[in-house]
Short mmCIF file of C-alpha atoms and ligand atoms in Angstrom, two decimals:
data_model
loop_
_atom_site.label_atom_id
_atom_site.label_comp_id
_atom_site.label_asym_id
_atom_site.label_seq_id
_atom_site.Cartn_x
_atom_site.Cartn_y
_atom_site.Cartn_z
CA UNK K 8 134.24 28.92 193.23
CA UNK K 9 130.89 27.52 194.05
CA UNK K 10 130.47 23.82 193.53
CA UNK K 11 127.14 22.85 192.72
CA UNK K 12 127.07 18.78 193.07
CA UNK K 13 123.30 18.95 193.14
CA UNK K 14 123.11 21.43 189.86
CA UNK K 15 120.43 19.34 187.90
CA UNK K 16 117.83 20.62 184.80
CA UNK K 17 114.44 20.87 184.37
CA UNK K 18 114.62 17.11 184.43
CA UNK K 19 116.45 16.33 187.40
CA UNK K 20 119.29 15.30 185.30
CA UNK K 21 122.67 16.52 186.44
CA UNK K 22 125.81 17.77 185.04
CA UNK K 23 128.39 15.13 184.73
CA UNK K 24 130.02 14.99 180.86
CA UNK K 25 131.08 17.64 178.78
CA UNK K 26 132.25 17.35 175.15
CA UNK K 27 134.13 20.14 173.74
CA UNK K 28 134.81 20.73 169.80
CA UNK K 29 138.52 21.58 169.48
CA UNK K 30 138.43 22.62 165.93
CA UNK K 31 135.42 22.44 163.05
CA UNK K 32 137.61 21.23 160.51
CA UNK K 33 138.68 17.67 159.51
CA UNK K 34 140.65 15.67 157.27
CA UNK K 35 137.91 13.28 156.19
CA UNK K 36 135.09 13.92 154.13
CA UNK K 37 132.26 11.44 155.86
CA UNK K 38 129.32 11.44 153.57
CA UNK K 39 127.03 11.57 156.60
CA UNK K 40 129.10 14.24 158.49
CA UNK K 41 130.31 16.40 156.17
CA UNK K 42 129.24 15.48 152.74
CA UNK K 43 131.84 17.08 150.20
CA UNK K 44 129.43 19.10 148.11
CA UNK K 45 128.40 20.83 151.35
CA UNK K 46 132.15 21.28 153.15
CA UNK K 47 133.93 22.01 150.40
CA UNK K 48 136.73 24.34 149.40
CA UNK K 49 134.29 26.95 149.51
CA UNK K 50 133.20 26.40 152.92
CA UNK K 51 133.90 28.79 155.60
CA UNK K 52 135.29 27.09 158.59
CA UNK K 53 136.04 29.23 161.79
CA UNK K 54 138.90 31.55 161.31
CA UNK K 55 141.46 30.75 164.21
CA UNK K 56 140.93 33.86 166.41
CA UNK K 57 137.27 32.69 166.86
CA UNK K 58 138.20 29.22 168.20
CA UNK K 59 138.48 28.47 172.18
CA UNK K 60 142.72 28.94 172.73
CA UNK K 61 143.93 26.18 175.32
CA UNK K 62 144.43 28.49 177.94
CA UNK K 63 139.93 29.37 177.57
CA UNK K 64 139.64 25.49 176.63
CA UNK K 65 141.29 24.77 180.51
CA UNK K 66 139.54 27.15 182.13
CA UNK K 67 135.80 26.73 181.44
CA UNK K 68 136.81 23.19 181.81
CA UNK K 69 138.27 24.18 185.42
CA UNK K 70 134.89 25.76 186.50
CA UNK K 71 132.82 22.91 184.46
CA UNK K 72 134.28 20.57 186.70
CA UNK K 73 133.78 22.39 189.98
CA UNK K 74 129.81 22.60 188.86
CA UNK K 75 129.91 18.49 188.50
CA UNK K 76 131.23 17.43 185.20
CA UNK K 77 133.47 14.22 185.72
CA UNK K 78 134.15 13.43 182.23
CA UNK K 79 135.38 15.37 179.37
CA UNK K 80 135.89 14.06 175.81
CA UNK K 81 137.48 16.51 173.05
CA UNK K 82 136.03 15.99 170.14
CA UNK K 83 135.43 18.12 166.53
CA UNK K 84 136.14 17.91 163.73
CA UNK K 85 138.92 16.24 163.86
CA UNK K 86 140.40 17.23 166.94
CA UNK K 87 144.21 16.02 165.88
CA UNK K 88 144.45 18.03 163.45
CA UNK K 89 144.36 21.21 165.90
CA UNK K 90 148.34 22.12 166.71
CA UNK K 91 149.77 20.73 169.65
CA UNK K 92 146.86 18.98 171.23
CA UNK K 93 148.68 17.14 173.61
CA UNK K 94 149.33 21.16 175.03
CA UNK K 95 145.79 20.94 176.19
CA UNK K 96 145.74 17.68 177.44
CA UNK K 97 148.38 18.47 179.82
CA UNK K 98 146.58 21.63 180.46
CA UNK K 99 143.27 19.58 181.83
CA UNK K 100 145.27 16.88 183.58
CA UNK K 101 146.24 19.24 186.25
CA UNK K 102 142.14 19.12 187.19
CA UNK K 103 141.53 16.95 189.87
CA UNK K 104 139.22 13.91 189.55
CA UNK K 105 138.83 14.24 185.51
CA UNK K 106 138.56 11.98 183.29
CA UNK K 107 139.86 12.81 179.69
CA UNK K 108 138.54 11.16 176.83
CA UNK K 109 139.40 11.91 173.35
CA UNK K 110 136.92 10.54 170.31
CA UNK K 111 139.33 11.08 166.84
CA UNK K 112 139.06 8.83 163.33
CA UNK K 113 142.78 7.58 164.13
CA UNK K 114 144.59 9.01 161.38
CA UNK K 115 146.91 10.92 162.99
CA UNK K 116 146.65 8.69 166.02
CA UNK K 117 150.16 6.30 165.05
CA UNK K 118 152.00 9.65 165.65
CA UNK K 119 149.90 11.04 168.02
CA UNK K 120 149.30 8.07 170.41
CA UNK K 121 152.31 8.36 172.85
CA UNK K 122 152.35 12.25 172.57
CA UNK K 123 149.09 12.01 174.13
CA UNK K 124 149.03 9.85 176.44
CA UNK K 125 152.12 10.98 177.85
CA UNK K 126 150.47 14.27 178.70
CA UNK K 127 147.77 12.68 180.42
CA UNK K 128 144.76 11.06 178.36
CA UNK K 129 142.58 8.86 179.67
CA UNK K 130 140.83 7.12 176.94
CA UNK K 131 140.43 7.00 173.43
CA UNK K 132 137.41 6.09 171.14
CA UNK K 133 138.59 5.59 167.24
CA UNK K 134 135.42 5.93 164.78
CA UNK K 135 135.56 3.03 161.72
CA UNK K 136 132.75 2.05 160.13
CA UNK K 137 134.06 -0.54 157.85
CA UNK K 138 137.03 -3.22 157.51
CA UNK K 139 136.43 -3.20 153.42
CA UNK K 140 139.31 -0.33 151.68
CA UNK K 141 136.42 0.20 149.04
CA UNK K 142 133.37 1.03 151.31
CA UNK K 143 135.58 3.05 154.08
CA UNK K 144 136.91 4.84 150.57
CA UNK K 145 133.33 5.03 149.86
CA UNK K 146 132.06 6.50 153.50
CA UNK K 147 135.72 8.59 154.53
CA UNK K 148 135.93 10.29 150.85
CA UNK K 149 139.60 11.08 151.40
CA UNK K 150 141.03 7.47 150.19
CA UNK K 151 142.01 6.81 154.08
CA UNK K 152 142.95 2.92 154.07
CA UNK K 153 141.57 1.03 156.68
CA UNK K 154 144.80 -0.09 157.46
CA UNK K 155 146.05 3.07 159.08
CA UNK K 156 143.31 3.53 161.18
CA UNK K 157 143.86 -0.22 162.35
CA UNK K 158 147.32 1.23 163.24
CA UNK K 159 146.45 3.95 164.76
CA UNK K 160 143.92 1.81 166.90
CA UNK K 161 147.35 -0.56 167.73
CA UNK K 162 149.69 2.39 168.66
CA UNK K 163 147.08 3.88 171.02
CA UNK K 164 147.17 0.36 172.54
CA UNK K 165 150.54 0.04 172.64
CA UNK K 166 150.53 3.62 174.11
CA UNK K 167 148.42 2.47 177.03
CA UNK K 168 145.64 3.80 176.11
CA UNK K 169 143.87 0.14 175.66
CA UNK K 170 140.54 -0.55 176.51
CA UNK K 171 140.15 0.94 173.18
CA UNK K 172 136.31 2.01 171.88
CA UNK K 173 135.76 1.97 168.18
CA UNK K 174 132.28 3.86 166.96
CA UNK K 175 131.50 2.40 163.66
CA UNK K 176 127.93 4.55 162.45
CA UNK K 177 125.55 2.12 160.49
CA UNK K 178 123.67 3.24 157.64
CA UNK K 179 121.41 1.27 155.42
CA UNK K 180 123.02 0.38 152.27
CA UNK K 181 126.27 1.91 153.14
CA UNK K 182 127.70 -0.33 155.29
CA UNK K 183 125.29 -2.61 157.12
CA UNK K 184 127.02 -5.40 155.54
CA UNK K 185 130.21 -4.89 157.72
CA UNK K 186 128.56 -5.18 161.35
CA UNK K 187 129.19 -8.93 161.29
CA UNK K 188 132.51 -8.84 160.20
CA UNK K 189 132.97 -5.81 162.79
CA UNK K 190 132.22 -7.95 165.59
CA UNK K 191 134.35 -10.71 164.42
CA UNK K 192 137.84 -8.97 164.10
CA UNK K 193 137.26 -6.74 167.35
CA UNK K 194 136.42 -9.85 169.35
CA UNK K 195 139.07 -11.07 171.55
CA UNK K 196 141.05 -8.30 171.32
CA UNK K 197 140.09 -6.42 174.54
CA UNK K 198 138.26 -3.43 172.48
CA UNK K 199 134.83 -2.73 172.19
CA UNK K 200 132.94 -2.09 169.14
CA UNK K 201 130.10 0.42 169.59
CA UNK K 202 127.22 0.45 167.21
CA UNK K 203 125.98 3.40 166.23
CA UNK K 204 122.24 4.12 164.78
CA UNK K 205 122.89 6.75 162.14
CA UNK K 206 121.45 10.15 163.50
CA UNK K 207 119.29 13.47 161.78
CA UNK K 208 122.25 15.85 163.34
CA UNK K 209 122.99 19.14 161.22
CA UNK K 210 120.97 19.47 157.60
CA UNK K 211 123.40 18.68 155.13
CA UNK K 212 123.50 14.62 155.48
CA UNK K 213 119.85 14.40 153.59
CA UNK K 214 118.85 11.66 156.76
CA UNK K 215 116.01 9.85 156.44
CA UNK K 216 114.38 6.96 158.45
CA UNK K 217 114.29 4.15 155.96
CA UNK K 218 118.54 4.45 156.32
CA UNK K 219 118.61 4.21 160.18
CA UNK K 220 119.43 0.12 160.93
CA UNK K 221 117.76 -0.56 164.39
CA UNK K 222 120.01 -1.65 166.84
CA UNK K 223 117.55 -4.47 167.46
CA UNK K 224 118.11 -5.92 164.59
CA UNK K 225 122.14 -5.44 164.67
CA UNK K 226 121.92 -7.61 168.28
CA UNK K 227 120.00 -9.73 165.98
CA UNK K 228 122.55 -10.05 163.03
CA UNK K 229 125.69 -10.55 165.30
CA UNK K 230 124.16 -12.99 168.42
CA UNK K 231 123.28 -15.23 165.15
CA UNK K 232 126.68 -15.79 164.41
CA UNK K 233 128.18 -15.15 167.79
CA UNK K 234 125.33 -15.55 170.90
CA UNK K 235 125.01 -12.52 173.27
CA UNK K 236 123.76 -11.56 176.78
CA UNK K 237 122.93 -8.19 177.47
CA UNK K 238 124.35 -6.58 180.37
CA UNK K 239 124.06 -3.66 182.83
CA UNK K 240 125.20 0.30 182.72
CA UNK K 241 127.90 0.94 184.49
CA UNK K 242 126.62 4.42 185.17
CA UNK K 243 123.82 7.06 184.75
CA UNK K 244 124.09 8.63 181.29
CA UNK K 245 125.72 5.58 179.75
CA UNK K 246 124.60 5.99 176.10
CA UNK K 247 125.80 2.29 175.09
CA UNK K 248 123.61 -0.25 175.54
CA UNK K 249 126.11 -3.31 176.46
CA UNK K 250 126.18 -6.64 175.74
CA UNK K 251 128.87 -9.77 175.72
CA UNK K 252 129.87 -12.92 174.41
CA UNK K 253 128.50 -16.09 175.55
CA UNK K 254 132.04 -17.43 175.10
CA UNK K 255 133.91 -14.87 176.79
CA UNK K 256 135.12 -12.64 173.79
CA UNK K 257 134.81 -9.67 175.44
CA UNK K 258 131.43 -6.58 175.15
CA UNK K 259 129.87 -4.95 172.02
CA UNK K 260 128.02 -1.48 172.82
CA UNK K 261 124.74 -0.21 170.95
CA UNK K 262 124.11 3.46 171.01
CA UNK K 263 120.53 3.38 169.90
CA UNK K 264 119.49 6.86 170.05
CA UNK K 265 116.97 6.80 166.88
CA UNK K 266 114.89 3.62 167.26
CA UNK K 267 115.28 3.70 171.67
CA UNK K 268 116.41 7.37 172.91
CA UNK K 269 117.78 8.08 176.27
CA UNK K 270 116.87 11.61 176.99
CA UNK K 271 115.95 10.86 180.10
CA UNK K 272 119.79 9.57 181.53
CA UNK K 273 121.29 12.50 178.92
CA UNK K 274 124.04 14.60 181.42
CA UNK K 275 125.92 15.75 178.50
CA UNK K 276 127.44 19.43 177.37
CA UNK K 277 128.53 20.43 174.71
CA UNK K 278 131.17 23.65 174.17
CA UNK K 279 131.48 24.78 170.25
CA UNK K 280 134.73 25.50 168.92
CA UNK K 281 134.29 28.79 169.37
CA UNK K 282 133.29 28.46 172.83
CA UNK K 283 128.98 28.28 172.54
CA UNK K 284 127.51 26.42 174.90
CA UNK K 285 124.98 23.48 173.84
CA UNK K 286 123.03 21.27 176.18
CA UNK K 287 121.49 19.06 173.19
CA UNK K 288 123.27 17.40 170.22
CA UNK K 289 120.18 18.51 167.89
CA UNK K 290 120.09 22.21 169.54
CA UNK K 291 119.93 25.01 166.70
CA UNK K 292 121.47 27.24 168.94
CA UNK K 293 124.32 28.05 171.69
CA UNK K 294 124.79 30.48 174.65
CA UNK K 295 128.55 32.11 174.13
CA UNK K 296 130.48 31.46 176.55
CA UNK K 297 133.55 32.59 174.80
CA UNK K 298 132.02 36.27 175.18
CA UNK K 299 132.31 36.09 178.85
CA UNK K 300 135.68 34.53 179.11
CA UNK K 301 136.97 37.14 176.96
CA UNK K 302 135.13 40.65 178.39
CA UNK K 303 137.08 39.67 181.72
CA UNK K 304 134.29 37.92 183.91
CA UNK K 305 135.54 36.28 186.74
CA UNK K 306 134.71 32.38 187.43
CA UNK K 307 132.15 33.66 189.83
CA UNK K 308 130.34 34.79 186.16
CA UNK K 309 130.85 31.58 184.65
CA UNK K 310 129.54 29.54 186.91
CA UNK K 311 126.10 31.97 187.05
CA UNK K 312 126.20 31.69 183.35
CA UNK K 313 126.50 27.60 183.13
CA UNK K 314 124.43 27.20 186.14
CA UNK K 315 121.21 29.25 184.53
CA UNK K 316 121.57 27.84 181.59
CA UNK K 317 121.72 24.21 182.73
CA UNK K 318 118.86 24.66 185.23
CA UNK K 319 116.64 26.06 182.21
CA UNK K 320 117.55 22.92 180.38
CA UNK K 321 114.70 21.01 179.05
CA UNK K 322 115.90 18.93 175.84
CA UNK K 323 114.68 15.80 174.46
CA UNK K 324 114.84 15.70 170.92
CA UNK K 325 115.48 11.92 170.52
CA UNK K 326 112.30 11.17 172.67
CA UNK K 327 110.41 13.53 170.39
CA UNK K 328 111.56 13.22 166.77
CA UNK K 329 109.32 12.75 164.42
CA UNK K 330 109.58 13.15 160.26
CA UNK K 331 108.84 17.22 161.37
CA UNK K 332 111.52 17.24 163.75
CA UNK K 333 114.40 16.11 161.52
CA UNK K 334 114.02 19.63 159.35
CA UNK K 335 114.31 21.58 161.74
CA UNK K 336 117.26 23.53 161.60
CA UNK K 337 120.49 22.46 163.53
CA UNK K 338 123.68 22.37 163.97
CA UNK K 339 126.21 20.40 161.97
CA UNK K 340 127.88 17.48 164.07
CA UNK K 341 131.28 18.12 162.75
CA UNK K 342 130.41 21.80 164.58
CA UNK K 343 129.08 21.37 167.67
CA UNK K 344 131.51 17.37 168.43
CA UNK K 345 129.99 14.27 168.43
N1 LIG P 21 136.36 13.24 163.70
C1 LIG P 21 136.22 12.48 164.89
C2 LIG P 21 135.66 11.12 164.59
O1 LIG P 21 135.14 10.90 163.48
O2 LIG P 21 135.75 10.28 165.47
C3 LIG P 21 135.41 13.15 165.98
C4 LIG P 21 134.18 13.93 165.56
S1 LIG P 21 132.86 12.94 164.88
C5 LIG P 21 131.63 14.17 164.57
C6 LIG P 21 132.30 12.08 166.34
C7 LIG P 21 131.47 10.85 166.10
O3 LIG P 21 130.22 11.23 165.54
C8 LIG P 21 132.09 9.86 165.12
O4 LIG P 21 132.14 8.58 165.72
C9 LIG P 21 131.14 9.87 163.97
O5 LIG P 21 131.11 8.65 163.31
C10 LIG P 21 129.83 10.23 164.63
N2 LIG P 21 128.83 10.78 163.71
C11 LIG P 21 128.98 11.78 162.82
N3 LIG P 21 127.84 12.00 162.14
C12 LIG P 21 126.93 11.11 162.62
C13 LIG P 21 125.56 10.83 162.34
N4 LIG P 21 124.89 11.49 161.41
N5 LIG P 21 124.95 9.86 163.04
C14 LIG P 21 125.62 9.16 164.00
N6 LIG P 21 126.90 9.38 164.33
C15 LIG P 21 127.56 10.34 163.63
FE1 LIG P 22 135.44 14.11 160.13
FE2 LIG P 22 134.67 12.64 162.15
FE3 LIG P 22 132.85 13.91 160.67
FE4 LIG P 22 134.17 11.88 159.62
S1 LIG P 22 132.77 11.79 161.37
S2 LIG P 22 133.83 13.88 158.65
S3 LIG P 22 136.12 12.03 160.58
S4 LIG P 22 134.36 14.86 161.94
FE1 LIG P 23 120.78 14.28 175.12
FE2 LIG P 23 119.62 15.80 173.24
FE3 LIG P 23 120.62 13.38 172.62
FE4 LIG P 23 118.39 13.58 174.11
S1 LIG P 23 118.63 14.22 171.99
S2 LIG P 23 120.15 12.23 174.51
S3 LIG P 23 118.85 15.44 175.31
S4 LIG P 23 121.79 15.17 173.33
#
């Protein structure tokens, strides 16, 4: 199989992480993910035959990795819920040189934890985006205590998966009132919070500007009560913008990709579910990969495939959205992974 360490996009920006959607479906009801009235019980998820099976999963991720990716986080939905996940994590731990992230809203994680790290994952990152039972209540729309996702966070810990990253999505009014406190219970304990500015993904979560809370003024709001210092990327493509504690505490992250967008550094793709290919979170459409794997093509295809599409790759919706922008039709997040 080729390898293609120099396969860059219109951009110059190269190939390095690739997020793939193990399932559409979740457990939780997120009002700004998958707002009930929209994903209800009449909504038609993906039947199973039309999802990715482990065996496709592992080998697009085979050739995806001899074309440059280093990284790859599964992601959905909510990727626990698909059957046997640790199968597949097993599956891509026999690639050399990958790293194999997972990001999941801990539910399942206190059962899940050792399972999975025991067939070879890396890292995890658990979303919360409150401490308070009532506003999580308010934001998960499932009745999901906080507490169970705080055990989920500690079993993945205890499982070894520690430095843990928790992804806690700010929206005005919903639960802007909980980044302090967010800071404050996270500090010390070796895992880092990561702010996120709420996004215009998909068409169902009614966005508008007024809710997105600048991460400016989050820095703001939590160096006030504990003082900051911003520090360095560790790496092209690193969405977080990182900071630590004057005092030693440990790092907060800022992922800033409404009010300060980093199109530029983006060396992310994204595989659907059912196997479409996306190289933009805000894309309205996907190349099928899943069509290839299935007719029979041989790696040799593949990498053709990938490699055209990547080199005609020319997104940068964050560095151009505007009021017109965010109706445009696109994808739902809960589709194409986070
Ligand atoms: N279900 C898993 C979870 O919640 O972690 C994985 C999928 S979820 C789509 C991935 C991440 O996207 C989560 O951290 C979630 O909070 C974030 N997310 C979803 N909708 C978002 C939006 N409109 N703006 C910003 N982040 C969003
Ligand atoms: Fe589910 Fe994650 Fe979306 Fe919440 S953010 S609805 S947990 S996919
Ligand atoms: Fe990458 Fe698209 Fe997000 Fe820009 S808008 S950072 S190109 S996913």
């Amino acid at each position: 199989m080729a390898t293609t360490s120099t396969l860059t996009d219109r951009l110059g920006r190269p190939i390095r992480d690739l997020r793939i959607s193990v399932t559409d479906r979740c457990n939780f009801r997120c009002v700004y993910c998958m707002p009930r009235d929209m994903f209800g019980p009449e909504h038609a998820f993906l039947p199973r035959a039309e999802l990715l099976t482990f065996e496709e999963i592992a080998r697009l991720a085979r050739v995806f990795s001899g074309l440059g990716v280093q990284k790859i986080r599964l992601t959905g939905g909510e990727p626990l819920i698909r059957k046997d996940l640790e199968d597949l994590i097993g599956m891509l731990a026999t690639i050399p040189n990958l790293d194999i992230a997972l990001t999941t809203n801990g539910s399942l994680l206190p059962k899940m934890a050792g399972p999975l790290a025991r067939a070879g994952l890396t890292r995890v990152t658990v979303s919360l985006d409150s401490l308070d039972d009532a506003r999580f209540d308010a934001i998960n729309d499932v009745n999901f205590p906080v507490a169970r996702v705080l055990e989920g966070i500690e079993a993945a810990a205890a499982a070894g998966l520690d430095p843990i990253k928790i992804n806690m999505v700010v929206k005005r009014g919903m639960n802007d009132v909980d980044v302090v406190p967010m800071a404050e219970h996270f500090r010390g304990t070796g895992h880092t919070v990561r702010f996120i500015e709420y996004m215009d993904v998909g068409t169902t979560n009614g966005w508008r500007l007024d809710d997105v809370v600048p991460a400016t003024e989050m820095v703001d709001a939590i160096a006030a009560r504990f003082p900051l210092e911003p520090i360095g990327s560790d790496y092209r493509g690193e969405v977080a913008k990182r900071y630590r504690y004057l005092d030693g505490a440990g790092e907060i992250g800022f992922i800033s990709s409404v009010t300060q967008p980093f199109c530029g550094d983006c060396t992310r793709a994204r595989i659907s579910s059912e196997g479409k290919l996306f190289t933009c979170l805000f894309a309205s459409e996907g190349h099928d990969l899943r069509e290839l794997v299935r007719s029979g093509a041989d790696d040799d295809v593949l990498v053709e495939a990938i490699t055209g599409v990547w080199r005609n790759r020319g997104d940068r919706y964050s560095e151009l959205r505007s009021a017109a922008t965010s109706e445009l039709t696109k994808v739902e997040m809960s589709y194409i992974g986070g």
